[in-house]
Amino acid sequence: MSKKSRKRVFLTFLTMIATAAIVLTFFPGLLDRTGLASTLHTLSSKLLNGQENPDKGASLDKGAGKSNLNLTKTSQSQVDANQFTPPEDSSYLMLNLQTGERLLEKNGDTHRAPASTVKLLTGLLVHEKLQVDELITLGEEVKVEGSVLGFKPGDKILVKDLFTAMYVYSANDAANALAVAAYGTKEQFIQAMNSYAAKLGCQDSQFKTADGMPAEDQYTTAKDLAIIAAKVTETPVLMDYINQKKASVEWTDANGWKQVREISNTNQLLGIYPGDQGLKTGTTTEAGQCLVTYITSEDGDLLLVLLGSKQRYTDTVELLDQGMAKIRTRSALKNILSSPDAFYNIPGFFVP
């Protein structure tokens, strides 16, 4: 064997070893949980053991480009469902927004109560109708149940503060105020809501409220909600509200007094999981625990819709770990195949 042939064989063997090392490193199903994943698992468990406030978007006691995604169904083997224990009695769908590929899925077409995740759609409609610096005088529409910030008829408030209240605090009174301000009545808003969703490509949803409170025959699917959420990620004005961990809401009450509320985001995972840009929580007795999550990274952007969970933060972390493992491995393999020299630039391998 010539010297040149021996060198080629050696490089091929080295590449095979490198590929195996990368796969073992990035697939948590093949190795014990390490570092960040373990920390996140512990944190999410703590949140569920009394340290997490349920999303107030609708209280438990009161029952309370990317948008044109390729959602072609994948086989069970393609989503590698056996690599982890899927959440029981829930629906989820994870997409790589850069490719439209389904990475993980379970019951993606099952009808589910949407809870406060509906507010993603509410924001899209209102955003097209109102300017953020418009001053709104509130009416009877703010007399609603569930999570409320305490607005009353006659209060005056800017649209931007209503958006902040709706997305950070998940305020139902803010959602209904925006709906009526944009479309005149709740009924006209609901009609526009369903028409808008259909135009986006949602084929199996029916919305009856602007805030997600339980209503007869109100339902969506993980697939349809992913289409809506993907559209929101393309709307920077809405994302600016959604990814705030803390915020202030100001308005003037009917008596002329200035009111200020300091609020925190209902999404306990925001700012904890790397690349988490937030999106929307939702909780009702009917819907269970819901969480829509948007992750950005160098290897790809992930969108995860989780509906009907019993432990949304633990389930979300587990699913995101699986999704990140997939796109990281594919990115690393693509780099190696395109250029063997790229192998030496992968952090953690063959450091001199």
mmCIF file of C-alpha atoms in Angstrom:
data_model
loop_
_atom_site.group_PDB
_atom_site.id
_atom_site.type_symbol
_atom_site.label_atom_id
_atom_site.label_comp_id
_atom_site.label_asym_id
_atom_site.label_seq_id
_atom_site.Cartn_x
_atom_site.Cartn_y
_atom_site.Cartn_z
ATOM 1 C CA MET A 1 0.000 0.000 0.000
ATOM 2 C CA SER A 2 1.400 3.356 -0.976
ATOM 3 C CA LYS A 3 2.028 6.128 1.520
ATOM 4 C CA LYS A 4 -0.784 8.149 -0.023
ATOM 5 C CA SER A 5 -3.248 5.232 0.302
ATOM 6 C CA ARG A 6 -2.277 4.634 3.925
ATOM 7 C CA LYS A 7 -2.906 8.304 4.657
ATOM 8 C CA ARG A 8 -6.323 8.123 3.021
ATOM 9 C CA VAL A 9 -7.290 5.048 5.050
ATOM 10 C CA PHE A 10 -6.078 6.708 8.227
ATOM 11 C CA LEU A 11 -8.133 9.851 7.565
ATOM 12 C CA THR A 12 -11.215 7.754 6.776
ATOM 13 C CA PHE A 13 -10.812 5.786 10.005
ATOM 14 C CA LEU A 14 -10.284 9.017 11.940
ATOM 15 C CA THR A 15 -13.434 10.503 10.444
ATOM 16 C CA MET A 16 -15.442 7.417 11.437
ATOM 17 C CA ILE A 17 -14.211 7.696 15.007
ATOM 18 C CA ALA A 18 -15.021 11.397 15.035
ATOM 19 C CA THR A 19 -18.524 10.763 13.731
ATOM 20 C CA ALA A 20 -19.179 8.150 16.427
ATOM 21 C CA ALA A 21 -17.851 10.503 19.100
ATOM 22 C CA ILE A 22 -20.113 13.308 17.943
ATOM 23 C CA VAL A 23 -23.207 11.104 17.865
ATOM 24 C CA LEU A 24 -22.482 9.763 21.342
ATOM 25 C CA THR A 25 -21.849 13.265 22.619
ATOM 26 C CA PHE A 26 -25.008 14.898 21.313
ATOM 27 C CA PHE A 27 -27.578 12.133 21.747
ATOM 28 C CA PRO A 28 -28.626 12.132 25.411
ATOM 29 C CA GLY A 29 -30.376 8.803 24.925
ATOM 30 C CA LEU A 30 -26.962 7.181 24.487
ATOM 31 C CA LEU A 31 -25.201 8.794 27.408
ATOM 32 C CA ASP A 32 -26.111 9.740 30.931
ATOM 33 C CA ARG A 33 -27.558 13.220 31.386
ATOM 34 C CA THR A 34 -24.764 15.716 31.880
ATOM 35 C CA GLY A 35 -24.184 19.327 32.776
ATOM 36 C CA LEU A 36 -26.842 21.697 31.505
ATOM 37 C CA ALA A 37 -29.510 19.068 30.837
ATOM 38 C CA SER A 38 -29.216 17.821 34.414
ATOM 39 C CA THR A 39 -29.465 21.356 35.789
ATOM 40 C CA LEU A 40 -32.532 22.093 33.688
ATOM 41 C CA HIS A 41 -34.144 18.814 34.702
ATOM 42 C CA THR A 42 -33.614 19.681 38.376
ATOM 43 C CA LEU A 43 -34.893 23.226 37.874
ATOM 44 C CA SER A 44 -38.026 22.128 36.051
ATOM 45 C CA SER A 45 -38.720 19.584 38.783
ATOM 46 C CA LYS A 46 -38.443 22.316 41.414
ATOM 47 C CA LEU A 47 -40.826 24.524 39.481
ATOM 48 C CA LEU A 48 -43.366 21.744 39.505
ATOM 49 C CA ASN A 49 -42.943 20.946 43.201
ATOM 50 C CA GLY A 50 -44.549 24.070 44.558
ATOM 51 C CA GLN A 51 -42.234 26.742 43.207
ATOM 52 C CA GLU A 52 -44.156 27.369 40.004
ATOM 53 C CA ASN A 53 -47.212 29.573 39.795
ATOM 54 C CA PRO A 54 -49.689 28.105 37.319
ATOM 55 C CA ASP A 55 -50.287 30.265 34.287
ATOM 56 C CA LYS A 56 -52.942 32.757 35.238
ATOM 57 C CA GLY A 57 -54.145 32.982 31.626
ATOM 58 C CA ALA A 58 -57.145 30.984 32.832
ATOM 59 C CA SER A 59 -57.115 29.712 36.390
ATOM 60 C CA LEU A 60 -57.436 26.046 37.266
ATOM 61 C CA ASP A 61 -60.156 26.737 39.801
ATOM 62 C CA LYS A 62 -62.247 28.776 37.395
ATOM 63 C CA GLY A 63 -61.754 26.457 34.456
ATOM 64 C CA ALA A 64 -60.065 28.981 33.514
ATOM 65 C CA GLY A 65 -41.137 31.597 4.917
ATOM 66 C CA LYS A 66 -41.663 30.099 8.380
ATOM 67 C CA SER A 67 -45.388 30.583 8.385
ATOM 68 C CA ASN A 68 -45.695 28.390 5.286
ATOM 69 C CA LEU A 69 -44.295 25.334 7.020
ATOM 70 C CA ASN A 70 -43.896 21.943 5.410
ATOM 71 C CA LEU A 71 -45.842 19.845 7.903
ATOM 72 C CA THR A 72 -45.723 16.583 5.959
ATOM 73 C CA LYS A 73 -46.110 13.752 8.408
ATOM 74 C CA THR A 74 -43.002 11.772 9.308
ATOM 75 C CA SER A 75 -42.782 8.148 10.389
ATOM 76 C CA GLN A 76 -42.267 7.081 13.991
ATOM 77 C CA SER A 77 -38.742 5.947 13.169
ATOM 78 C CA GLN A 78 -37.920 9.376 11.793
ATOM 79 C CA VAL A 79 -38.777 11.110 15.056
ATOM 80 C CA ASP A 80 -36.764 8.602 17.120
ATOM 81 C CA ALA A 81 -39.554 8.311 19.664
ATOM 82 C CA ASN A 82 -37.839 5.379 21.407
ATOM 83 C CA GLN A 83 -34.943 7.509 22.573
ATOM 84 C CA PHE A 84 -36.916 8.946 25.459
ATOM 85 C CA THR A 85 -40.178 8.517 27.350
ATOM 86 C CA PRO A 86 -42.808 10.703 25.673
ATOM 87 C CA PRO A 87 -45.115 12.764 27.910
ATOM 88 C CA GLU A 88 -48.271 10.801 28.646
ATOM 89 C CA ASP A 89 -51.717 11.926 27.475
ATOM 90 C CA SER A 90 -50.362 15.001 25.711
ATOM 91 C CA SER A 91 -49.840 16.348 22.222
ATOM 92 C CA TYR A 92 -46.643 17.868 20.941
ATOM 93 C CA LEU A 93 -44.981 18.892 17.730
ATOM 94 C CA MET A 94 -41.424 20.131 17.283
ATOM 95 C CA LEU A 95 -40.258 21.814 14.086
ATOM 96 C CA ASN A 96 -36.955 23.027 12.761
ATOM 97 C CA LEU A 97 -38.111 26.430 11.552
ATOM 98 C CA GLN A 98 -35.175 26.773 9.169
ATOM 99 C CA THR A 99 -36.196 23.663 7.204
ATOM 100 C CA GLY A 100 -39.841 23.102 8.181
ATOM 101 C CA GLU A 101 -38.935 19.547 9.200
ATOM 102 C CA ARG A 102 -40.875 17.775 11.929
ATOM 103 C CA LEU A 103 -38.349 16.557 14.476
ATOM 104 C CA LEU A 104 -40.677 15.115 17.112
ATOM 105 C CA GLU A 105 -44.414 14.535 17.157
ATOM 106 C CA LYS A 106 -47.150 12.869 19.152
ATOM 107 C CA ASN A 107 -50.887 13.339 18.612
ATOM 108 C CA GLY A 108 -50.196 16.363 16.451
ATOM 109 C CA ASP A 109 -53.689 16.282 14.904
ATOM 110 C CA THR A 110 -55.609 15.609 18.127
ATOM 111 C CA HIS A 111 -58.173 18.214 19.170
ATOM 112 C CA ARG A 112 -57.052 20.059 22.300
ATOM 113 C CA ALA A 113 -58.349 22.963 24.346
ATOM 114 C CA PRO A 114 -55.849 25.777 23.673
ATOM 115 C CA ALA A 115 -56.072 27.777 26.930
ATOM 116 C CA SER A 116 -54.055 31.016 26.809
ATOM 117 C CA THR A 117 -51.983 29.927 23.817
ATOM 118 C CA VAL A 118 -54.904 31.463 21.868
ATOM 119 C CA LYS A 119 -53.391 34.848 22.693
ATOM 120 C CA LEU A 120 -50.713 34.228 20.084
ATOM 121 C CA LEU A 121 -53.432 34.435 17.437
ATOM 122 C CA THR A 122 -55.122 37.367 19.185
ATOM 123 C CA GLY A 123 -51.914 39.355 18.979
ATOM 124 C CA LEU A 124 -51.459 38.662 15.275
ATOM 125 C CA LEU A 125 -54.894 40.043 14.422
ATOM 126 C CA VAL A 126 -54.676 43.095 16.671
ATOM 127 C CA HIS A 127 -51.161 43.937 15.506
ATOM 128 C CA GLU A 128 -52.481 44.467 11.981
ATOM 129 C CA LYS A 129 -55.242 46.814 13.143
ATOM 130 C CA LEU A 130 -53.882 48.998 15.948
ATOM 131 C CA GLN A 131 -50.837 51.187 16.473
ATOM 132 C CA VAL A 132 -48.923 50.592 19.688
ATOM 133 C CA ASP A 133 -49.180 54.253 20.753
ATOM 134 C CA GLU A 134 -52.984 54.438 20.374
ATOM 135 C CA LEU A 135 -54.870 55.364 23.556
ATOM 136 C CA ILE A 136 -57.804 53.050 24.274
ATOM 137 C CA THR A 137 -60.771 53.683 26.550
ATOM 138 C CA LEU A 138 -61.882 50.394 28.054
ATOM 139 C CA GLY A 139 -65.480 49.158 28.259
ATOM 140 C CA GLU A 140 -67.491 46.252 29.613
ATOM 141 C CA GLU A 141 -65.310 43.757 27.703
ATOM 142 C CA VAL A 142 -62.741 43.826 30.527
ATOM 143 C CA LYS A 143 -65.185 42.208 32.965
ATOM 144 C CA VAL A 144 -63.871 38.679 32.532
ATOM 145 C CA GLU A 145 -62.685 35.779 34.676
ATOM 146 C CA GLY A 146 -59.363 34.017 35.043
ATOM 147 C CA SER A 147 -56.116 35.941 35.078
ATOM 148 C CA VAL A 148 -56.806 39.681 35.088
ATOM 149 C CA LEU A 149 -54.700 42.738 35.807
ATOM 150 C CA GLY A 150 -57.679 44.629 37.185
ATOM 151 C CA PHE A 151 -58.738 46.944 34.373
ATOM 152 C CA LYS A 152 -62.170 48.569 34.707
ATOM 153 C CA PRO A 153 -64.572 50.222 32.281
ATOM 154 C CA GLY A 154 -63.547 53.840 31.739
ATOM 155 C CA ASP A 155 -59.826 53.198 32.199
ATOM 156 C CA LYS A 156 -57.530 54.646 29.541
ATOM 157 C CA ILE A 157 -54.454 52.740 28.397
ATOM 158 C CA LEU A 158 -52.040 52.547 25.474
ATOM 159 C CA VAL A 159 -52.165 49.571 23.130
ATOM 160 C CA LYS A 160 -48.543 48.703 23.960
ATOM 161 C CA ASP A 161 -49.414 48.344 27.642
ATOM 162 C CA LEU A 162 -52.302 46.045 26.788
ATOM 163 C CA PHE A 163 -49.958 43.896 24.702
ATOM 164 C CA THR A 164 -47.495 43.790 27.605
ATOM 165 C CA ALA A 165 -50.224 42.731 30.025
ATOM 166 C CA MET A 166 -51.510 40.058 27.637
ATOM 167 C CA TYR A 167 -48.162 38.471 26.809
ATOM 168 C CA VAL A 168 -46.166 38.898 30.010
ATOM 169 C CA TYR A 169 -48.920 38.464 32.610
ATOM 170 C CA SER A 170 -51.333 36.522 30.352
ATOM 171 C CA ALA A 171 -54.090 38.983 31.305
ATOM 172 C CA ASN A 172 -57.523 38.028 29.990
ATOM 173 C CA ASP A 173 -58.917 41.531 30.445
ATOM 174 C CA ALA A 174 -56.111 42.876 28.243
ATOM 175 C CA ALA A 175 -56.805 40.285 25.515
ATOM 176 C CA ASN A 176 -60.489 41.170 25.373
ATOM 177 C CA ALA A 177 -59.767 44.898 25.429
ATOM 178 C CA LEU A 178 -57.464 44.525 22.423
ATOM 179 C CA ALA A 179 -60.001 42.387 20.557
ATOM 180 C CA VAL A 180 -62.815 44.908 20.964
ATOM 181 C CA ALA A 181 -60.579 47.893 20.242
ATOM 182 C CA ALA A 182 -59.482 46.289 16.967
ATOM 183 C CA TYR A 183 -62.784 44.834 15.729
ATOM 184 C CA GLY A 184 -65.593 46.610 17.583
ATOM 185 C CA THR A 185 -67.174 43.594 19.263
ATOM 186 C CA LYS A 186 -66.058 40.222 20.566
ATOM 187 C CA GLU A 187 -68.270 38.472 18.020
ATOM 188 C CA GLN A 188 -66.681 40.271 15.077
ATOM 189 C CA PHE A 189 -63.241 39.536 16.473
ATOM 190 C CA ILE A 190 -63.953 35.788 16.794
ATOM 191 C CA GLN A 191 -65.177 35.672 13.214
ATOM 192 C CA ALA A 192 -62.020 37.432 12.006
ATOM 193 C CA MET A 193 -59.929 35.174 14.226
ATOM 194 C CA ASN A 194 -61.105 31.966 12.570
ATOM 195 C CA SER A 195 -60.843 33.462 9.094
ATOM 196 C CA TYR A 196 -57.271 34.591 9.764
ATOM 197 C CA ALA A 197 -56.287 31.177 11.125
ATOM 198 C CA ALA A 198 -57.706 29.478 8.041
ATOM 199 C CA LYS A 199 -55.713 31.772 5.765
ATOM 200 C CA LEU A 200 -52.556 30.869 7.661
ATOM 201 C CA GLY A 201 -53.214 27.219 6.873
ATOM 202 C CA CYS A 202 -54.889 26.028 10.077
ATOM 203 C CA GLN A 203 -57.312 23.302 8.974
ATOM 204 C CA ASP A 204 -58.460 21.768 12.248
ATOM 205 C CA SER A 205 -59.132 24.540 14.761
ATOM 206 C CA GLN A 206 -62.113 26.500 16.008
ATOM 207 C CA PHE A 207 -61.679 29.511 18.262
ATOM 208 C CA LYS A 208 -64.418 31.005 20.421
ATOM 209 C CA THR A 209 -62.576 33.433 22.708
ATOM 210 C CA ALA A 210 -59.798 35.996 22.516
ATOM 211 C CA ASP A 211 -58.275 34.905 25.825
ATOM 212 C CA GLY A 212 -58.504 31.097 25.721
ATOM 213 C CA MET A 213 -60.991 30.657 28.566
ATOM 214 C CA PRO A 214 -62.978 27.419 28.235
ATOM 215 C CA ALA A 215 -65.760 27.580 25.646
ATOM 216 C CA GLU A 216 -67.903 24.924 24.032
ATOM 217 C CA ASP A 217 -66.463 23.606 20.754
ATOM 218 C CA GLN A 218 -63.242 25.599 21.080
ATOM 219 C CA TYR A 219 -60.254 23.510 20.032
ATOM 220 C CA THR A 220 -56.985 23.471 18.146
ATOM 221 C CA THR A 221 -54.193 21.011 17.385
ATOM 222 C CA ALA A 222 -50.453 21.063 17.963
ATOM 223 C CA LYS A 223 -50.043 21.240 14.189
ATOM 224 C CA ASP A 224 -52.298 24.295 13.756
ATOM 225 C CA LEU A 225 -50.866 26.061 16.772
ATOM 226 C CA ALA A 226 -47.366 25.544 15.371
ATOM 227 C CA ILE A 227 -48.430 27.392 12.223
ATOM 228 C CA ILE A 228 -49.742 30.282 14.307
ATOM 229 C CA ALA A 229 -46.675 30.373 16.556
ATOM 230 C CA ALA A 230 -44.312 30.301 13.570
ATOM 231 C CA LYS A 231 -46.063 33.397 12.232
ATOM 232 C CA VAL A 232 -45.588 35.120 15.585
ATOM 233 C CA THR A 233 -41.843 34.413 15.507
ATOM 234 C CA GLU A 234 -41.760 36.382 12.255
ATOM 235 C CA THR A 235 -43.390 39.392 13.933
ATOM 236 C CA PRO A 236 -40.670 41.270 15.870
ATOM 237 C CA VAL A 237 -43.115 43.711 17.482
ATOM 238 C CA LEU A 238 -44.943 40.855 19.197
ATOM 239 C CA MET A 239 -41.741 39.007 20.109
ATOM 240 C CA ASP A 240 -40.536 42.133 21.912
ATOM 241 C CA TYR A 241 -43.419 41.722 24.363
ATOM 242 C CA ILE A 242 -43.259 37.947 24.543
ATOM 243 C CA ASN A 243 -39.624 37.636 25.621
ATOM 244 C CA GLN A 244 -39.758 40.119 28.506
ATOM 245 C CA LYS A 245 -39.159 38.429 31.854
ATOM 246 C CA LYS A 246 -40.403 41.455 33.799
ATOM 247 C CA ALA A 247 -42.290 44.558 32.745
ATOM 248 C CA SER A 248 -44.382 47.506 33.895
ATOM 249 C CA VAL A 249 -47.927 48.299 32.818
ATOM 250 C CA GLU A 250 -49.301 51.828 33.189
ATOM 251 C CA TRP A 251 -52.765 53.253 32.679
ATOM 252 C CA THR A 252 -55.102 55.975 33.948
ATOM 253 C CA ASP A 253 -58.210 54.826 35.793
ATOM 254 C CA ALA A 254 -61.703 56.231 35.315
ATOM 255 C CA ASN A 255 -61.111 58.722 38.142
ATOM 256 C CA GLY A 256 -57.974 60.122 36.540
ATOM 257 C CA TRP A 257 -55.497 58.382 38.837
ATOM 258 C CA LYS A 258 -52.342 56.856 37.376
ATOM 259 C CA GLN A 259 -51.993 53.115 37.948
ATOM 260 C CA VAL A 260 -48.766 51.107 37.650
ATOM 261 C CA ARG A 261 -48.280 47.341 37.924
ATOM 262 C CA GLU A 262 -44.960 45.486 37.960
ATOM 263 C CA ILE A 263 -45.445 42.056 36.395
ATOM 264 C CA SER A 264 -43.426 38.898 35.726
ATOM 265 C CA ASN A 265 -43.675 36.514 32.782
ATOM 266 C CA THR A 266 -45.799 33.410 33.342
ATOM 267 C CA ASN A 267 -43.220 31.388 31.358
ATOM 268 C CA GLN A 268 -40.854 30.031 34.008
ATOM 269 C CA LEU A 269 -38.489 28.566 31.394
ATOM 270 C CA LEU A 270 -37.812 31.917 29.713
ATOM 271 C CA GLY A 271 -34.135 32.827 30.099
ATOM 272 C CA ILE A 272 -33.302 29.437 31.623
ATOM 273 C CA TYR A 273 -32.991 27.134 28.634
ATOM 274 C CA PRO A 274 -30.250 28.329 26.228
ATOM 275 C CA GLY A 275 -31.670 30.281 23.322
ATOM 276 C CA ASP A 276 -35.209 30.352 24.740
ATOM 277 C CA GLN A 277 -37.049 33.331 23.241
ATOM 278 C CA GLY A 278 -40.312 32.469 24.982
ATOM 279 C CA LEU A 279 -43.769 32.324 23.407
ATOM 280 C CA LYS A 280 -46.825 31.366 25.459
ATOM 281 C CA THR A 281 -48.052 29.417 28.439
ATOM 282 C CA GLY A 282 -51.602 28.243 28.971
ATOM 283 C CA THR A 283 -53.419 26.384 31.738
ATOM 284 C CA THR A 284 -57.017 25.366 32.343
ATOM 285 C CA THR A 285 -58.575 22.271 33.858
ATOM 286 C CA GLU A 286 -59.740 21.217 30.402
ATOM 287 C CA ALA A 287 -56.503 22.038 28.554
ATOM 288 C CA GLY A 288 -54.001 20.897 31.168
ATOM 289 C CA GLN A 289 -50.600 22.559 31.115
ATOM 290 C CA CYS A 290 -49.611 24.019 27.750
ATOM 291 C CA LEU A 291 -46.390 25.646 26.608
ATOM 292 C CA VAL A 292 -45.260 26.919 23.220
ATOM 293 C CA THR A 293 -41.485 27.435 23.072
ATOM 294 C CA TYR A 294 -39.184 29.067 20.538
ATOM 295 C CA ILE A 295 -35.437 28.311 20.666
ATOM 296 C CA THR A 296 -32.771 29.936 18.516
ATOM 297 C CA SER A 297 -29.288 28.499 18.006
ATOM 298 C CA GLU A 298 -26.462 28.413 15.477
ATOM 299 C CA ASP A 299 -27.523 24.930 14.400
ATOM 300 C CA GLY A 300 -31.199 25.753 13.830
ATOM 301 C CA ASP A 301 -34.300 27.320 15.330
ATOM 302 C CA LEU A 302 -36.750 25.042 17.140
ATOM 303 C CA LEU A 303 -40.450 25.547 17.711
ATOM 304 C CA LEU A 304 -42.138 23.239 20.222
ATOM 305 C CA VAL A 305 -45.881 23.121 20.861
ATOM 306 C CA LEU A 306 -46.840 21.097 23.937
ATOM 307 C CA LEU A 307 -50.527 20.707 24.844
ATOM 308 C CA GLY A 308 -52.220 18.757 27.614
ATOM 309 C CA SER A 309 -49.134 18.128 29.713
ATOM 310 C CA LYS A 310 -49.099 17.323 33.415
ATOM 311 C CA GLN A 311 -45.582 18.702 33.887
ATOM 312 C CA ARG A 312 -44.917 21.125 31.066
ATOM 313 C CA TYR A 313 -41.454 22.309 32.073
ATOM 314 C CA THR A 314 -39.990 18.848 32.600
ATOM 315 C CA ASP A 315 -41.582 17.615 29.373
ATOM 316 C CA THR A 316 -40.418 20.679 27.440
ATOM 317 C CA VAL A 317 -36.816 20.337 28.604
ATOM 318 C CA GLU A 318 -36.750 16.637 27.707
ATOM 319 C CA LEU A 319 -38.171 17.314 24.251
ATOM 320 C CA LEU A 320 -35.897 20.279 23.582
ATOM 321 C CA ASP A 321 -32.853 18.215 24.567
ATOM 322 C CA GLN A 322 -33.872 15.626 21.984
ATOM 323 C CA GLY A 323 -34.460 18.257 19.317
ATOM 324 C CA MET A 324 -31.167 20.023 19.953
ATOM 325 C CA ALA A 325 -29.322 16.689 19.820
ATOM 326 C CA LYS A 326 -30.779 16.014 16.391
ATOM 327 C CA ILE A 327 -29.932 19.338 14.784
ATOM 328 C CA ARG A 328 -26.482 19.550 16.381
ATOM 329 C CA THR A 329 -25.527 16.095 15.188
ATOM 330 C CA ARG A 330 -26.729 16.767 11.667
ATOM 331 C CA SER A 331 -24.903 20.095 11.595
ATOM 332 C CA ALA A 332 -21.671 18.495 12.803
ATOM 333 C CA LEU A 333 -21.896 15.620 10.313
ATOM 334 C CA LYS A 334 -22.641 18.024 7.477
ATOM 335 C CA ASN A 335 -19.524 20.031 8.341
ATOM 336 C CA ILE A 336 -17.327 16.938 8.444
ATOM 337 C CA LEU A 337 -18.647 15.602 5.154
ATOM 338 C CA SER A 338 -18.196 18.950 3.446
ATOM 339 C CA SER A 339 -14.670 19.370 4.781
ATOM 340 C CA PRO A 340 -12.664 16.842 6.862
ATOM 341 C CA ASP A 341 -10.611 19.748 8.161
ATOM 342 C CA ALA A 342 -13.734 21.034 9.927
ATOM 343 C CA PHE A 343 -13.375 18.112 12.329
ATOM 344 C CA TYR A 344 -10.372 19.729 13.976
ATOM 345 C CA ASN A 345 -12.396 22.889 14.668
ATOM 346 C CA ILE A 346 -15.097 21.126 16.681
ATOM 347 C CA PRO A 347 -14.711 22.187 20.359
ATOM 348 C CA GLY A 348 -13.821 19.367 22.703
ATOM 349 C CA PHE A 349 -12.182 17.011 20.220
ATOM 350 C CA PHE A 350 -8.453 16.509 19.594
ATOM 351 C CA VAL A 351 -7.412 19.543 21.579
ATOM 352 C CA PRO A 352 -3.594 19.769 21.432
#
